[in-house]
mmCIF file of C-alpha atoms in Angstrom:
data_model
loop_
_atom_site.group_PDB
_atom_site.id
_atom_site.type_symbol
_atom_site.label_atom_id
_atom_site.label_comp_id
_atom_site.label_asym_id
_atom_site.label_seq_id
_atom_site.Cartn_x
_atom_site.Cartn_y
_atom_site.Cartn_z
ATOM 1 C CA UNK A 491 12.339 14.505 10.889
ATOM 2 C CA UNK A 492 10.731 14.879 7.486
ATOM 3 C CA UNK A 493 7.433 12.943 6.102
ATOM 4 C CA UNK A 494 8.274 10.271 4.026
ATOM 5 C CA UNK A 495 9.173 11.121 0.100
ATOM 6 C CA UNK A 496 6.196 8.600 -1.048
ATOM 7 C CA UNK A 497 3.454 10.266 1.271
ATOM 8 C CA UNK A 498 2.265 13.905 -0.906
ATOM 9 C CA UNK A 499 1.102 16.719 0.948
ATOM 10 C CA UNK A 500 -1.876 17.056 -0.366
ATOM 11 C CA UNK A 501 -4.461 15.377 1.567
ATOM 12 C CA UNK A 502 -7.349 13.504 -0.118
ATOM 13 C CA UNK A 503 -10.960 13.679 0.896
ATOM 14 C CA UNK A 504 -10.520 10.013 2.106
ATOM 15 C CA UNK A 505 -7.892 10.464 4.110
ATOM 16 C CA UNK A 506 -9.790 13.666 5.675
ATOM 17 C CA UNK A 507 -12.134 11.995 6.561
ATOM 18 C CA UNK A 508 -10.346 9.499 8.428
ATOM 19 C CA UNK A 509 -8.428 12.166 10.380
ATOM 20 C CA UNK A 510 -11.689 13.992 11.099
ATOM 21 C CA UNK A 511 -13.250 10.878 12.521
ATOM 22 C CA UNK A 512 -10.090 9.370 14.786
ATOM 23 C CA UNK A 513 -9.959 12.952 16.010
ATOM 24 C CA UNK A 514 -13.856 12.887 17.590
ATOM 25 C CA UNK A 515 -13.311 9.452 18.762
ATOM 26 C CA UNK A 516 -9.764 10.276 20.339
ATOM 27 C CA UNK A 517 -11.330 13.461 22.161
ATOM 28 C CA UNK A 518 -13.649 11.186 24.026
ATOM 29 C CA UNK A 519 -11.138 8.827 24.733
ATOM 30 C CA UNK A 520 -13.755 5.605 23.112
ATOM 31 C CA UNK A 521 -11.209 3.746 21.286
ATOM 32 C CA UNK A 522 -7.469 3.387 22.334
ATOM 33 C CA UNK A 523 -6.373 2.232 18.446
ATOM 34 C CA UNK A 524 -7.949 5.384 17.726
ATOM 35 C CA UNK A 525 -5.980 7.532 19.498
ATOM 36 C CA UNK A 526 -2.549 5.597 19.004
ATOM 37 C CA UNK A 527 -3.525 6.037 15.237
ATOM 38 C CA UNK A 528 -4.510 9.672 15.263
ATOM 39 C CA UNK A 529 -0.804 10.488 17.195
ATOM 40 C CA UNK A 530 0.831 8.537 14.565
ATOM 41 C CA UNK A 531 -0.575 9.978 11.686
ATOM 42 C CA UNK A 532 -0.159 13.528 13.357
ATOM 43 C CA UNK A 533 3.317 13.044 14.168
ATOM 44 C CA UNK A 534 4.304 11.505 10.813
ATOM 45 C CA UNK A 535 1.928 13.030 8.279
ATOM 46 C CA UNK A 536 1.234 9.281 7.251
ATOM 47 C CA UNK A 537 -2.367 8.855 6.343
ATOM 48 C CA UNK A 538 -4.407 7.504 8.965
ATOM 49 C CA UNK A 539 -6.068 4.621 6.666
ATOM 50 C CA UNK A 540 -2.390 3.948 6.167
ATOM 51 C CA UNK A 541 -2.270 2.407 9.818
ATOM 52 C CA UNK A 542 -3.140 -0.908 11.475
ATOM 53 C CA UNK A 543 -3.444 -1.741 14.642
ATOM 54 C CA UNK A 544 -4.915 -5.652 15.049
ATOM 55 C CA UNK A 545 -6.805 -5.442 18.740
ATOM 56 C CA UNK A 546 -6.511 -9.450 18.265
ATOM 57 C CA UNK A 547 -2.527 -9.427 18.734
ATOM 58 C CA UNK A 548 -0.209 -9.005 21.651
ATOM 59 C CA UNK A 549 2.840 -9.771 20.761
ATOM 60 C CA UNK A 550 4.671 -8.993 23.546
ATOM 61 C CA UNK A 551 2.140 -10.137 26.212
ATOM 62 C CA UNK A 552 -0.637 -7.625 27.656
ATOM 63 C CA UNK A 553 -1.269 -4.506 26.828
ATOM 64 C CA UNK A 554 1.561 -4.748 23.715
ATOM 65 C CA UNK A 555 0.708 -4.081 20.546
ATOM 66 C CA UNK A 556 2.413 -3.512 16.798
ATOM 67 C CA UNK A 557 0.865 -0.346 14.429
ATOM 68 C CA UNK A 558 1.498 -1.712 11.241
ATOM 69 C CA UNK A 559 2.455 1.352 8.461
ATOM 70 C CA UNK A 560 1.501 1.042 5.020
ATOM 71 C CA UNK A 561 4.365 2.802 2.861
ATOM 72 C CA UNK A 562 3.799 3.158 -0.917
ATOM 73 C CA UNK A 563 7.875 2.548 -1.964
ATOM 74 C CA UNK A 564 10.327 0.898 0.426
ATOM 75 C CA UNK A 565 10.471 0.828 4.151
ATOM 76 C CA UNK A 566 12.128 4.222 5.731
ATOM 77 C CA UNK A 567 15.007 3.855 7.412
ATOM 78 C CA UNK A 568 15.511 2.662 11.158
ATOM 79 C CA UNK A 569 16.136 6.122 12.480
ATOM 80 C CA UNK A 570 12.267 7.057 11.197
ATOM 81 C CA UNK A 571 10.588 4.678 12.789
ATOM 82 C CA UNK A 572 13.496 5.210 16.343
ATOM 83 C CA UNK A 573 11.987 8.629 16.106
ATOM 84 C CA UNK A 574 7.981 7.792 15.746
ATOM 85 C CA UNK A 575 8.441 4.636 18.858
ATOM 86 C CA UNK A 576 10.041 7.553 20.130
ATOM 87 C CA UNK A 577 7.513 10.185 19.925
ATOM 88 C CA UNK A 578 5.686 7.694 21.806
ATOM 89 C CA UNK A 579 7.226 6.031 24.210
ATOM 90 C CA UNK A 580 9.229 8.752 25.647
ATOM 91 C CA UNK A 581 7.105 11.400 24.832
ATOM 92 C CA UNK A 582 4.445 11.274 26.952
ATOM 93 C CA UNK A 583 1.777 9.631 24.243
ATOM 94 C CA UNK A 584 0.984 5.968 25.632
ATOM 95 C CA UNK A 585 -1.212 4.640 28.345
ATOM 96 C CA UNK A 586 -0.096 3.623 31.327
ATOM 97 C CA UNK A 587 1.348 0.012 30.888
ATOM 98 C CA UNK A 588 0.906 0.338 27.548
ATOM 99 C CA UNK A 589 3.455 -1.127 24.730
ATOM 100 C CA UNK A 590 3.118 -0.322 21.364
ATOM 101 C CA UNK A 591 5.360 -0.730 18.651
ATOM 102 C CA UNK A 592 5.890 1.444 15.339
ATOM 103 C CA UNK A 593 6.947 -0.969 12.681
ATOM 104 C CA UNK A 594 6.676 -1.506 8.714
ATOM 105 C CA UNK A 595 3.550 -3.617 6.867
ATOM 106 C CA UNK A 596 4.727 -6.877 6.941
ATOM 107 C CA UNK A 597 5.090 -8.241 3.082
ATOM 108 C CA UNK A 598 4.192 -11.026 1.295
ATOM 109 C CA UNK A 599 6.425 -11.493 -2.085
ATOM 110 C CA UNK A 600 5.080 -12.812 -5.134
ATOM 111 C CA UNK A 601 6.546 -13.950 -8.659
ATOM 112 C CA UNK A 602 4.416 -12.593 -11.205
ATOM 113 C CA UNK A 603 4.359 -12.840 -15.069
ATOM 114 C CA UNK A 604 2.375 -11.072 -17.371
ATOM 115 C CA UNK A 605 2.006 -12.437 -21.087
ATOM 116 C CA UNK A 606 1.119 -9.421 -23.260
ATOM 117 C CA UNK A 607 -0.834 -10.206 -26.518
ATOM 118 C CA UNK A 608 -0.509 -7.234 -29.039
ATOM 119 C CA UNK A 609 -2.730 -6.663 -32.157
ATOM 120 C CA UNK A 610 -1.164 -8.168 -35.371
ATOM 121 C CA UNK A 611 0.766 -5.725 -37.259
ATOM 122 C CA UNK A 612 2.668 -4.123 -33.915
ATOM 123 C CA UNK A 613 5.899 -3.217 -34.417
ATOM 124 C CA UNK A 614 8.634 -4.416 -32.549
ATOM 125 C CA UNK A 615 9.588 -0.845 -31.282
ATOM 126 C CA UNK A 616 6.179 -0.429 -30.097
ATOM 127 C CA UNK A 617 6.148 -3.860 -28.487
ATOM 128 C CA UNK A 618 8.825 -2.897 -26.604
ATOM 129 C CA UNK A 619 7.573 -0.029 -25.490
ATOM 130 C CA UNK A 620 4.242 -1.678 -24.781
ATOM 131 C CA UNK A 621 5.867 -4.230 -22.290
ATOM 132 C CA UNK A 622 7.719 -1.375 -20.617
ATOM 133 C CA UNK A 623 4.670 0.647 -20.084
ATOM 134 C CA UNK A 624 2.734 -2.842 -18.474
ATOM 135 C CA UNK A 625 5.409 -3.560 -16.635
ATOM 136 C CA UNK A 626 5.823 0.189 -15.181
ATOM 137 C CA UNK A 627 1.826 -0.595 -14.312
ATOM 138 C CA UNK A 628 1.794 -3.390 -12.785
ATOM 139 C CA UNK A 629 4.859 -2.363 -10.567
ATOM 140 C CA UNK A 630 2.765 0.712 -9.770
ATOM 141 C CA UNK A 631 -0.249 -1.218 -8.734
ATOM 142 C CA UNK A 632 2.175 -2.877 -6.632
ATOM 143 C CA UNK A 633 3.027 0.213 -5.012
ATOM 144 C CA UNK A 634 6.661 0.728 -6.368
ATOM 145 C CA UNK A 635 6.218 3.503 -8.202
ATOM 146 C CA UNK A 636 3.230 6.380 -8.232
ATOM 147 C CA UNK A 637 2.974 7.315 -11.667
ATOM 148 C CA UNK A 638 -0.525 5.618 -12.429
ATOM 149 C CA UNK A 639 -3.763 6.230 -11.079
ATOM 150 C CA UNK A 640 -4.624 2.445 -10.791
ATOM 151 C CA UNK A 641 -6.112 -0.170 -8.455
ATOM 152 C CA UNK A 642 -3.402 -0.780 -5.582
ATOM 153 C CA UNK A 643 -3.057 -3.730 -3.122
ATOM 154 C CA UNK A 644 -3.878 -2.964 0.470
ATOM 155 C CA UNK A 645 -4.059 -4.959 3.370
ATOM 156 C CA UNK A 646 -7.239 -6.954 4.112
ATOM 157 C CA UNK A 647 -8.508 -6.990 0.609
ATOM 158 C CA UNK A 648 -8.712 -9.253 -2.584
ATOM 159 C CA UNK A 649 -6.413 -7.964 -5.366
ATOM 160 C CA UNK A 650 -8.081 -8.898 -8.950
ATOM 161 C CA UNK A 651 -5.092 -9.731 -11.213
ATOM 162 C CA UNK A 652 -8.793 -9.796 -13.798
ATOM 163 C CA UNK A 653 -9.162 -6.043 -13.093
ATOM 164 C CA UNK A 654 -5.475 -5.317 -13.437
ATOM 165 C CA UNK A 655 -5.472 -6.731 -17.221
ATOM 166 C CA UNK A 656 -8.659 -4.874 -17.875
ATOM 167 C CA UNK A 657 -6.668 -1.898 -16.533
ATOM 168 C CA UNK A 658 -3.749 -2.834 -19.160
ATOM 169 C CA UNK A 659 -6.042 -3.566 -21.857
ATOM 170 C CA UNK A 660 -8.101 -0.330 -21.069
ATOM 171 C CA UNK A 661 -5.279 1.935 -21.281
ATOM 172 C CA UNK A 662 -2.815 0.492 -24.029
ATOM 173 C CA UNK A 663 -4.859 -0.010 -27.487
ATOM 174 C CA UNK A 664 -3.056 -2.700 -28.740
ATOM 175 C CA UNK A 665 -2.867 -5.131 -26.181
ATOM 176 C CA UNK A 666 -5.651 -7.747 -27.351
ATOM 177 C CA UNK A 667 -4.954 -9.738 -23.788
ATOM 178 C CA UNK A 668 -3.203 -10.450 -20.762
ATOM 179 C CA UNK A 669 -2.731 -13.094 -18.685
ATOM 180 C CA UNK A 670 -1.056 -13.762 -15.372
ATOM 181 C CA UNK A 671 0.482 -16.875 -13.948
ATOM 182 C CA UNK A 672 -1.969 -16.437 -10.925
ATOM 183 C CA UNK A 673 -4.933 -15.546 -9.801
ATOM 184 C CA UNK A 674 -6.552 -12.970 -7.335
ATOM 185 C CA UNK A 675 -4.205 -12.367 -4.062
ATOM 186 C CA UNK A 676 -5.913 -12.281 -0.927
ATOM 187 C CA UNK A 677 -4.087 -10.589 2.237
ATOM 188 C CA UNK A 678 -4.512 -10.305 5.918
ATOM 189 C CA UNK A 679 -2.734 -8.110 7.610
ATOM 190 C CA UNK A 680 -0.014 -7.899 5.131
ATOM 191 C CA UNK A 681 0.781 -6.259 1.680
ATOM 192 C CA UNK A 682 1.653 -7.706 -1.459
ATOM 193 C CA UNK A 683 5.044 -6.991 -2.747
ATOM 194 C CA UNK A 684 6.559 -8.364 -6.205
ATOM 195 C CA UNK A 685 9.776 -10.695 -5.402
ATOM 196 C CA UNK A 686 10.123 -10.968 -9.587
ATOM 197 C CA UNK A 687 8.248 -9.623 -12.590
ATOM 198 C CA UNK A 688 8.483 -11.085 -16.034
ATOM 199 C CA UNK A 689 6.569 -9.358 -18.697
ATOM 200 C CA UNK A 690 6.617 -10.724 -22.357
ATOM 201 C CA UNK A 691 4.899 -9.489 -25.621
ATOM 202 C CA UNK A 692 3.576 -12.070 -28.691
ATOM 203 C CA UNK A 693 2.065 -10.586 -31.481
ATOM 204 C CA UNK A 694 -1.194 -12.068 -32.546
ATOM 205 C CA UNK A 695 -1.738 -13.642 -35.793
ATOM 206 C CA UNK A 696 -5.063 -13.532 -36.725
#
């Protein structure tokens, strides 16, 4: 089995330090998230911030649990995710009565739309390209693409649509404003996903 195409192999300094702390707690056998997390995340590659365990849920009576994986673009398919519940079912990594699932984030969809407002003067070709570029942004804060270093939506957080015009604003000079048809998006134990995007360009008058 191969690590997913959206996870790099370069680890960050975040993610390292994750690893380094589920690996003390899983040696002294204090948290049992912990270690399901740290076997995941070994056996994958998957960055262990990318997985959630809620200690709240059992959704398949005691002792069950769902890890929850957080995957940048698209959900792998059914065979990765046979071969993880695998890994750990038949391989000799659970507790005894233990049942824990392997699954994908579940999503929330949202219909967003973006009204760009370029500085007078901007010419059509470069409003087109303009709404292209926003659009290729905002799907990348979104987590369908990687090609921007930009704020992301994660699980458990408040997404500022405020901080993802500033982002727009900050890094195309002639956009003058943006605004979204919604406001901040707060998640549980979920991750936002866009169900539509609509991104449209007016030129400023004055």
């Amino acid at each position: 089995m191969t690590k997913p195409e959206t996870e790099p192999d370069k680890e960050t300094d975040d993610a390292y330090r994750d690893r380094i702390r589920a690996r003390f707690t899983s040696i002294g056998d204090w948290h049992v998230n912990d270690i399901y997390k740290t076997i995941i995340s070994e056996f994958t590659g998957i960055d262990y911030a990318r997985i959630y365990i809620d200690p709240t849920q059992t959704p398949r009576g005691p002792a069950s649990a769902d890890a929850l994986v957080l995957f940048d673009a698209g959900v792998p398919g059914e065979s990765y995710l046979t071969d993880v519940n695998d890994h750990i079912t038949n391989g000799g990594h659970h507790g005894h009565g233990d049942d824990l699932q392997v699954k994908p984030m579940t999503e929330t969809q949202h219909d967003i739309t973006a009204a760009l407002h370029v500085a007078p003067g901007t010419s059509a070709t470069r409003q087109t390209e303009i709404s292209a570029q926003a659009e290729n942004i905002i799907r990348c804060a979104f987590r369908e693409n990687t090609d921007y270093d930009t704020i992301k939506t994660w699980p458990y957080s408040r997404f500022s649509m405020t901080r993802l015009g500033d982002e727009l604003t900050s890094r195309i000079s002639e956009l003058t404003s943006v605004e979204f048809n919604t406001g901040d998006i707060v998640s549980g134990l979920t991750i936002p996903r866009l169900q539509t995007l609509t991104v449209t360009t007016t030129e400023d008058q004055y």
